[in-house]
Amino acid sequence: MKHYFFVNPVAGKGNQSNELIEDIRTAMQGSESEYEIILTEPNRESEAKARDIAEGLNGEAARFYACGGDGTANEIASGVIGFDGVELGIVPIGSGNDMIRNFPDAGNFMNVRSQINGKSREVDVMKFMRIVGGEEQTGYCLNMFNIGFDCNVVETALNLKKKKFFSGAAYQTAIFLNFVKKKGACLDIYEDGNQIREGKMLLCAISNGSYCGGGIKSAPQAMVDDGYFDLNIVNDVSRLRFIKLLPKYKEGTHLEVDGIDKIIYVKKSKQLSLKPKGTKDFGICIDGEISRTEGINIKICEKALRLIVPVDEN
C-alpha cells in the first residue's frame, strides 16, 4: 500500500510540521511500503494534486494523510472522494481539529504509527453547490457549516491569532467580542423545496459532526455515519439568555435544558437550501474556512469517505 502525507507547513502555530516530517520518516523507516511527503500549497492547489494521484492509482490501495487542521482535511478529502481503494487519515496539527473529536475511542491521531496501523471506517460527507459572484461552485464539507454568530466568531478568532497577545485565548476572546456585537444572520431555509425557516437567527449550523471552534460540542446529536446531517438554529434570543446557555452549549448538554425548543431548533435532514433574506449574500464557514455566498444547496453523501481511525500499538 502506498502512503501520501500532505503536510501543511503553516498549520496551527506553524512550528509542528518539521517535527512531524521527522516522525513520518522514522515511522516509515524499514517499511516495504512506498511513501511520499508533499507540502501543501496555497489556494487549494493540493486538492488537485491529491486528485491527480488518486486518479493515477487506478483503484490501487493507498492512504492519503491530511496533516494540518480541518481546512487541510477538507482540501485533501475533496481531492480523493469517489476513488476506489483510497482512505483518508487526519494528523491534527491545526488550530481547531474538530473532525477528529467525533472519534473519542480512537487511538492517538498525532501518532504516525497509530495512523498506519489504523482501521478505516465509512463516514458521510456533505456535498454543496454555492453561488459566488453569480457563478456555481461545488465542493464538500466533512464536519460542519457555520453561519451567523459561529462564523463571525471564527473570523474574529483568526484575526486575533495573528496577534501574539491573543493567540492562546483567541476563540474565547472572539466569543466575547461577538457577544457584544450580537450579529447573527437572516436567512430563508428550504428542505426539498419547502420553506421550513425564515428570518433573523443568532446562528445556523449544518452539522455532520458534533464539534466546532476547537471543541465546542454544539451538535451533540450529530453522527458522522447516520445518513443525515443536523440543522441547528439558535433563535435571535437576548444576550442574557444566550450567555446563560453558553456553558452548556460548549459542553454539549444544552439540549437537556427545559424549554430549549423555544431557543434552539434542531432537525435531521438529507437536503437543504439556504438563501440570504434582505441582503445580497452571507458569510459561511466551511470546515473552518470562511467565504461569502449568495446561496447554497447542501446534500448528504452517505458513506462517501473511508476515514482512518488510528489504533495504538500495545
Coordinates of C-alpha atoms in Angstrom, one line a residue:
M1 CA 0.0 0.0 0.0
K2 CA 1.2 3.5 -0.8
H3 CA 1.1 6.3 1.7
Y4 CA 0.9 10.0 0.8
F5 CA 1.5 12.6 3.6
F6 CA 0.2 16.0 2.7
V7 CA 1.8 18.3 5.3
N8 CA 0.6 21.9 5.8
P9 CA 3.7 23.8 6.7
V10 CA 1.8 26.8 8.2
A11 CA -1.0 24.9 10.1
G12 CA -1.7 25.7 13.7
K13 CA 1.3 27.5 15.3
G14 CA 3.3 26.8 12.2
N15 CA 6.1 25.1 14.0
Q16 CA 4.9 21.5 14.1
S17 CA 5.4 20.5 10.5
N18 CA 9.2 19.9 10.6
E19 CA 8.9 17.6 13.7
L20 CA 6.0 15.7 12.1
I21 CA 8.0 15.2 8.9
E22 CA 10.8 13.6 11.0
D23 CA 8.2 11.4 12.8
I24 CA 6.9 10.3 9.4
R25 CA 10.3 9.3 8.2
T26 CA 11.0 7.4 11.4
A27 CA 7.7 5.6 11.3
M28 CA 8.2 4.6 7.6
Q29 CA 11.9 3.6 8.1
G30 CA 12.3 -0.1 7.2
S31 CA 8.8 -0.3 5.8
E32 CA 8.3 -2.1 2.5
S33 CA 5.5 0.4 1.6
E34 CA 6.2 3.4 -0.7
Y35 CA 5.6 6.8 0.8
E36 CA 5.8 10.4 -0.2
I37 CA 5.7 13.6 1.8
I38 CA 4.1 16.5 0.0
L39 CA 3.9 20.1 1.4
T40 CA 0.6 21.7 0.8
E41 CA 0.3 24.9 -1.2
P42 CA -2.0 28.0 -1.0
N43 CA -5.2 28.3 -2.9
R44 CA -6.2 24.6 -2.5
E45 CA -3.6 23.5 -5.1
S46 CA -3.1 20.3 -3.1
E47 CA -6.7 19.3 -3.7
A48 CA -5.9 19.0 -7.4
K49 CA -2.6 17.2 -6.6
A50 CA -4.4 14.7 -4.4
R51 CA -7.0 14.1 -7.1
D52 CA -4.3 13.6 -9.8
I53 CA -2.5 11.0 -7.6
A54 CA -5.7 9.2 -6.8
E55 CA -6.8 9.0 -10.4
G56 CA -3.4 7.6 -11.4
L57 CA -3.7 4.8 -8.9
N58 CA -6.4 3.2 -11.0
G59 CA -8.0 1.6 -7.9
E60 CA -4.8 0.5 -6.2
A61 CA -5.0 0.7 -2.4
A62 CA -3.5 3.9 -0.9
R63 CA -3.7 6.1 2.1
F64 CA -3.7 9.9 2.0
Y65 CA -2.9 11.7 5.2
A66 CA -4.0 15.3 5.7
C67 CA -1.5 16.8 8.2
G68 CA -3.0 20.1 9.3
G69 CA -6.3 21.4 10.6
D70 CA -9.9 20.9 9.4
G71 CA -9.2 23.0 6.3
T72 CA -6.4 20.8 5.2
A73 CA -8.5 17.7 5.9
N74 CA -11.3 19.2 3.8
E75 CA -8.9 20.0 1.0
I76 CA -7.3 16.5 0.7
A77 CA -10.6 14.7 1.2
S78 CA -12.2 16.8 -1.6
G79 CA -9.5 15.5 -3.9
V80 CA -9.9 11.8 -3.1
I81 CA -13.6 11.3 -2.5
G82 CA -15.0 9.0 -5.1
F83 CA -11.9 7.0 -5.8
D84 CA -11.8 3.3 -5.1
G85 CA -9.1 2.0 -2.7
V86 CA -8.4 5.3 -1.2
E87 CA -8.5 6.0 2.6
L88 CA -8.0 9.3 4.4
G89 CA -6.1 9.9 7.6
I90 CA -6.1 13.1 9.6
V91 CA -3.0 14.1 11.5
P92 CA -4.3 17.2 13.6
I93 CA -1.6 19.9 13.7
G94 CA -4.1 22.7 13.0
S95 CA -5.8 25.0 15.5
G96 CA -9.3 23.6 15.6
N97 CA -9.0 19.9 14.7
D98 CA -12.8 19.3 15.2
M99 CA -13.4 16.5 12.8
I100 CA -11.3 14.0 14.8
R101 CA -13.2 14.8 18.0
N102 CA -16.1 12.7 16.6
F103 CA -14.0 9.6 17.4
P104 CA -13.4 9.6 21.1
D105 CA -12.5 5.9 21.3
A106 CA -9.8 6.2 18.6
G107 CA -6.1 5.9 19.2
N108 CA -3.7 8.8 19.0
F109 CA -4.3 10.8 15.8
M110 CA -0.9 12.5 16.3
N111 CA 1.0 9.3 16.3
V112 CA 2.1 8.3 12.8
R113 CA 2.4 4.6 13.7
S114 CA -1.1 4.6 15.1
Q115 CA -2.3 6.1 11.8
I116 CA -0.5 3.4 9.7
N117 CA -2.0 0.7 12.0
G118 CA -5.4 2.3 11.9
K119 CA -8.6 0.8 10.5
S120 CA -10.8 2.7 8.1
R121 CA -14.4 3.5 8.7
E122 CA -17.0 4.6 6.3
V123 CA -18.3 8.1 7.1
D124 CA -20.8 10.5 5.5
V125 CA -19.8 13.8 3.9
M126 CA -21.8 16.8 2.8
K127 CA -21.7 18.0 -0.8
F128 CA -22.6 21.5 -1.6
M129 CA -23.3 23.8 -4.6
R130 CA -23.0 27.5 -3.8
I131 CA -23.3 30.7 -5.8
V132 CA -20.3 33.1 -5.6
G133 CA -20.3 36.2 -7.8
G134 CA -23.1 34.7 -9.9
E135 CA -21.1 31.5 -10.6
E136 CA -21.8 28.0 -9.3
Q137 CA -19.1 26.3 -7.2
T138 CA -19.2 22.7 -5.9
G139 CA -17.4 21.2 -3.0
Y140 CA -17.5 19.0 0.1
C141 CA -17.8 19.6 3.8
L142 CA -16.6 16.9 6.3
N143 CA -17.7 18.3 9.6
M144 CA -19.8 21.5 9.8
F145 CA -21.1 24.6 8.1
N146 CA -21.4 27.6 10.4
I147 CA -23.4 30.8 9.6
G148 CA -24.1 33.8 11.8
F149 CA -22.6 34.1 15.3
D150 CA -20.4 30.9 14.9
C151 CA -18.9 32.1 11.6
N152 CA -18.3 35.6 12.9
V153 CA -16.5 34.1 15.9
V154 CA -14.2 32.0 13.7
E155 CA -13.4 35.1 11.6
T156 CA -12.6 37.2 14.6
A157 CA -10.5 34.4 16.2
L158 CA -8.4 34.0 13.0
N159 CA -7.7 37.7 13.1
L160 CA -6.8 37.6 16.8
K161 CA -4.4 34.7 16.4
K162 CA -2.3 36.9 14.2
K163 CA -1.6 39.0 17.4
K164 CA 0.7 37.3 19.8
F165 CA -1.1 38.6 22.9
F166 CA -4.4 36.8 22.0
S167 CA -3.0 33.6 20.4
G168 CA -3.7 31.4 23.4
A169 CA -7.3 32.6 24.1
A170 CA -8.3 33.8 20.7
Y171 CA -11.6 31.8 20.4
Q172 CA -12.8 32.7 23.9
T173 CA -12.0 36.4 23.3
A174 CA -13.8 36.2 19.9
I175 CA -16.9 34.8 21.6
F176 CA -16.9 37.7 24.0
L177 CA -16.4 40.3 21.3
N178 CA -19.1 38.9 19.1
F179 CA -21.4 38.5 22.0
V180 CA -21.2 42.3 22.5
K181 CA -22.0 42.9 18.8
K182 CA -24.7 40.1 18.7
K183 CA -24.5 39.9 14.9
G184 CA -26.3 36.9 13.5
A185 CA -27.8 36.0 10.2
C186 CA -31.1 36.5 8.2
L187 CA -32.0 33.5 6.0
D188 CA -34.6 31.6 4.1
I189 CA -34.2 27.9 4.6
Y190 CA -35.8 25.2 2.4
E191 CA -36.0 21.4 2.7
D192 CA -36.9 19.6 -0.5
G193 CA -38.3 22.8 -1.9
N194 CA -40.5 23.6 1.1
Q195 CA -39.6 26.6 3.3
I196 CA -39.0 25.5 6.9
R197 CA -37.4 28.6 8.5
E198 CA -37.1 32.3 7.7
G199 CA -35.9 35.5 9.2
K200 CA -33.3 36.5 11.8
M201 CA -31.4 34.0 13.9
L202 CA -28.3 34.2 16.1
L203 CA -26.6 31.3 14.4
C204 CA -27.2 28.4 12.0
A205 CA -25.1 25.3 11.8
I206 CA -25.4 22.3 9.4
S207 CA -23.6 19.5 11.2
N208 CA -22.2 16.2 10.1
G209 CA -20.1 16.1 13.2
S210 CA -20.7 17.3 16.7
Y211 CA -17.9 19.8 17.3
C212 CA -16.8 23.3 16.2
G213 CA -14.5 26.1 17.4
G214 CA -11.8 23.8 18.8
G215 CA -14.0 21.5 20.9
I216 CA -17.4 23.2 21.4
K217 CA -20.0 20.4 21.3
S218 CA -22.7 22.4 19.5
A219 CA -24.4 19.5 17.9
P220 CA -24.3 16.6 20.4
Q221 CA -26.9 14.6 18.5
A222 CA -25.0 14.6 15.2
M223 CA -23.3 11.4 13.9
V224 CA -20.9 11.1 11.1
D225 CA -22.3 7.9 9.8
D226 CA -26.1 8.0 10.3
G227 CA -27.0 9.1 6.7
Y228 CA -28.2 12.6 7.8
F229 CA -26.8 16.0 8.7
D230 CA -28.3 18.1 11.5
L231 CA -29.7 21.6 11.2
N232 CA -29.1 23.6 14.4
I233 CA -30.6 27.1 14.7
V234 CA -30.2 29.3 17.8
N235 CA -33.0 31.8 17.6
D236 CA -32.5 35.6 17.9
V237 CA -32.5 35.5 21.7
S238 CA -31.4 38.1 24.1
R239 CA -27.8 38.4 25.2
L240 CA -28.7 37.4 28.8
R241 CA -30.5 34.3 27.7
F242 CA -27.6 33.3 25.4
I243 CA -24.9 33.9 28.0
K244 CA -26.8 31.7 30.4
L245 CA -26.9 28.9 27.8
L246 CA -23.3 29.2 26.6
P247 CA -21.6 26.9 29.2
K248 CA -24.0 24.1 28.4
Y249 CA -23.7 24.8 24.7
K250 CA -19.9 24.4 24.9
E251 CA -20.1 21.1 26.7
G252 CA -23.0 19.7 24.6
T253 CA -25.7 19.4 27.3
H254 CA -27.8 22.4 26.1
L255 CA -30.5 20.2 24.5
E256 CA -31.3 18.9 28.0
V257 CA -32.3 22.3 29.2
D258 CA -36.0 22.8 30.0
G259 CA -37.7 24.9 27.3
I260 CA -34.8 24.6 24.9
D261 CA -37.1 24.1 22.0
K262 CA -38.0 27.8 22.4
I263 CA -34.4 28.7 21.9
I264 CA -32.9 26.1 19.6
Y265 CA -34.4 24.5 16.5
V266 CA -32.9 21.1 15.6
K267 CA -33.8 18.9 12.6
K268 CA -32.2 16.0 10.9
S269 CA -32.2 16.3 7.1
K270 CA -30.6 15.0 3.9
Q271 CA -31.0 18.1 1.7
L272 CA -31.3 21.9 2.4
S273 CA -31.1 25.1 0.5
L274 CA -30.2 28.4 2.2
K275 CA -30.7 31.9 0.7
P276 CA -29.9 35.3 2.2
K277 CA -33.0 37.3 3.3
G278 CA -32.8 41.0 2.8
T279 CA -29.1 41.0 1.8
K280 CA -27.1 40.1 -1.3
D281 CA -25.1 37.4 0.4
F282 CA -24.0 35.9 3.8
G283 CA -20.8 34.7 5.4
I284 CA -20.3 30.9 5.8
C285 CA -17.6 28.9 7.5
I286 CA -17.0 25.5 5.8
D287 CA -14.7 23.3 7.9
G288 CA -13.1 26.4 9.4
E289 CA -12.6 28.2 6.1
I290 CA -14.6 31.4 5.7
S291 CA -16.2 32.8 2.5
R292 CA -19.3 34.5 1.3
T293 CA -22.1 33.1 -0.8
E294 CA -25.3 34.3 -2.5
G295 CA -27.0 30.9 -1.7
I296 CA -26.0 27.3 -1.0
N297 CA -27.6 23.9 -1.6
I298 CA -26.4 21.0 0.7
K299 CA -27.0 17.3 0.5
I300 CA -25.7 14.3 2.4
C301 CA -23.5 11.7 0.7
E302 CA -23.8 8.5 2.7
K303 CA -20.6 6.6 3.4
A304 CA -18.7 8.6 0.7
L305 CA -15.3 8.6 2.5
R306 CA -13.2 5.9 4.2
L307 CA -11.6 7.6 7.2
I308 CA -8.7 6.1 9.1
V309 CA -9.3 5.6 12.8
P310 CA -5.9 5.2 14.5
V311 CA -5.0 2.1 16.5
D312 CA -2.3 2.5 19.1
E313 CA 0.4 -0.2 19.4
N314 CA 0.4 -2.2 22.6

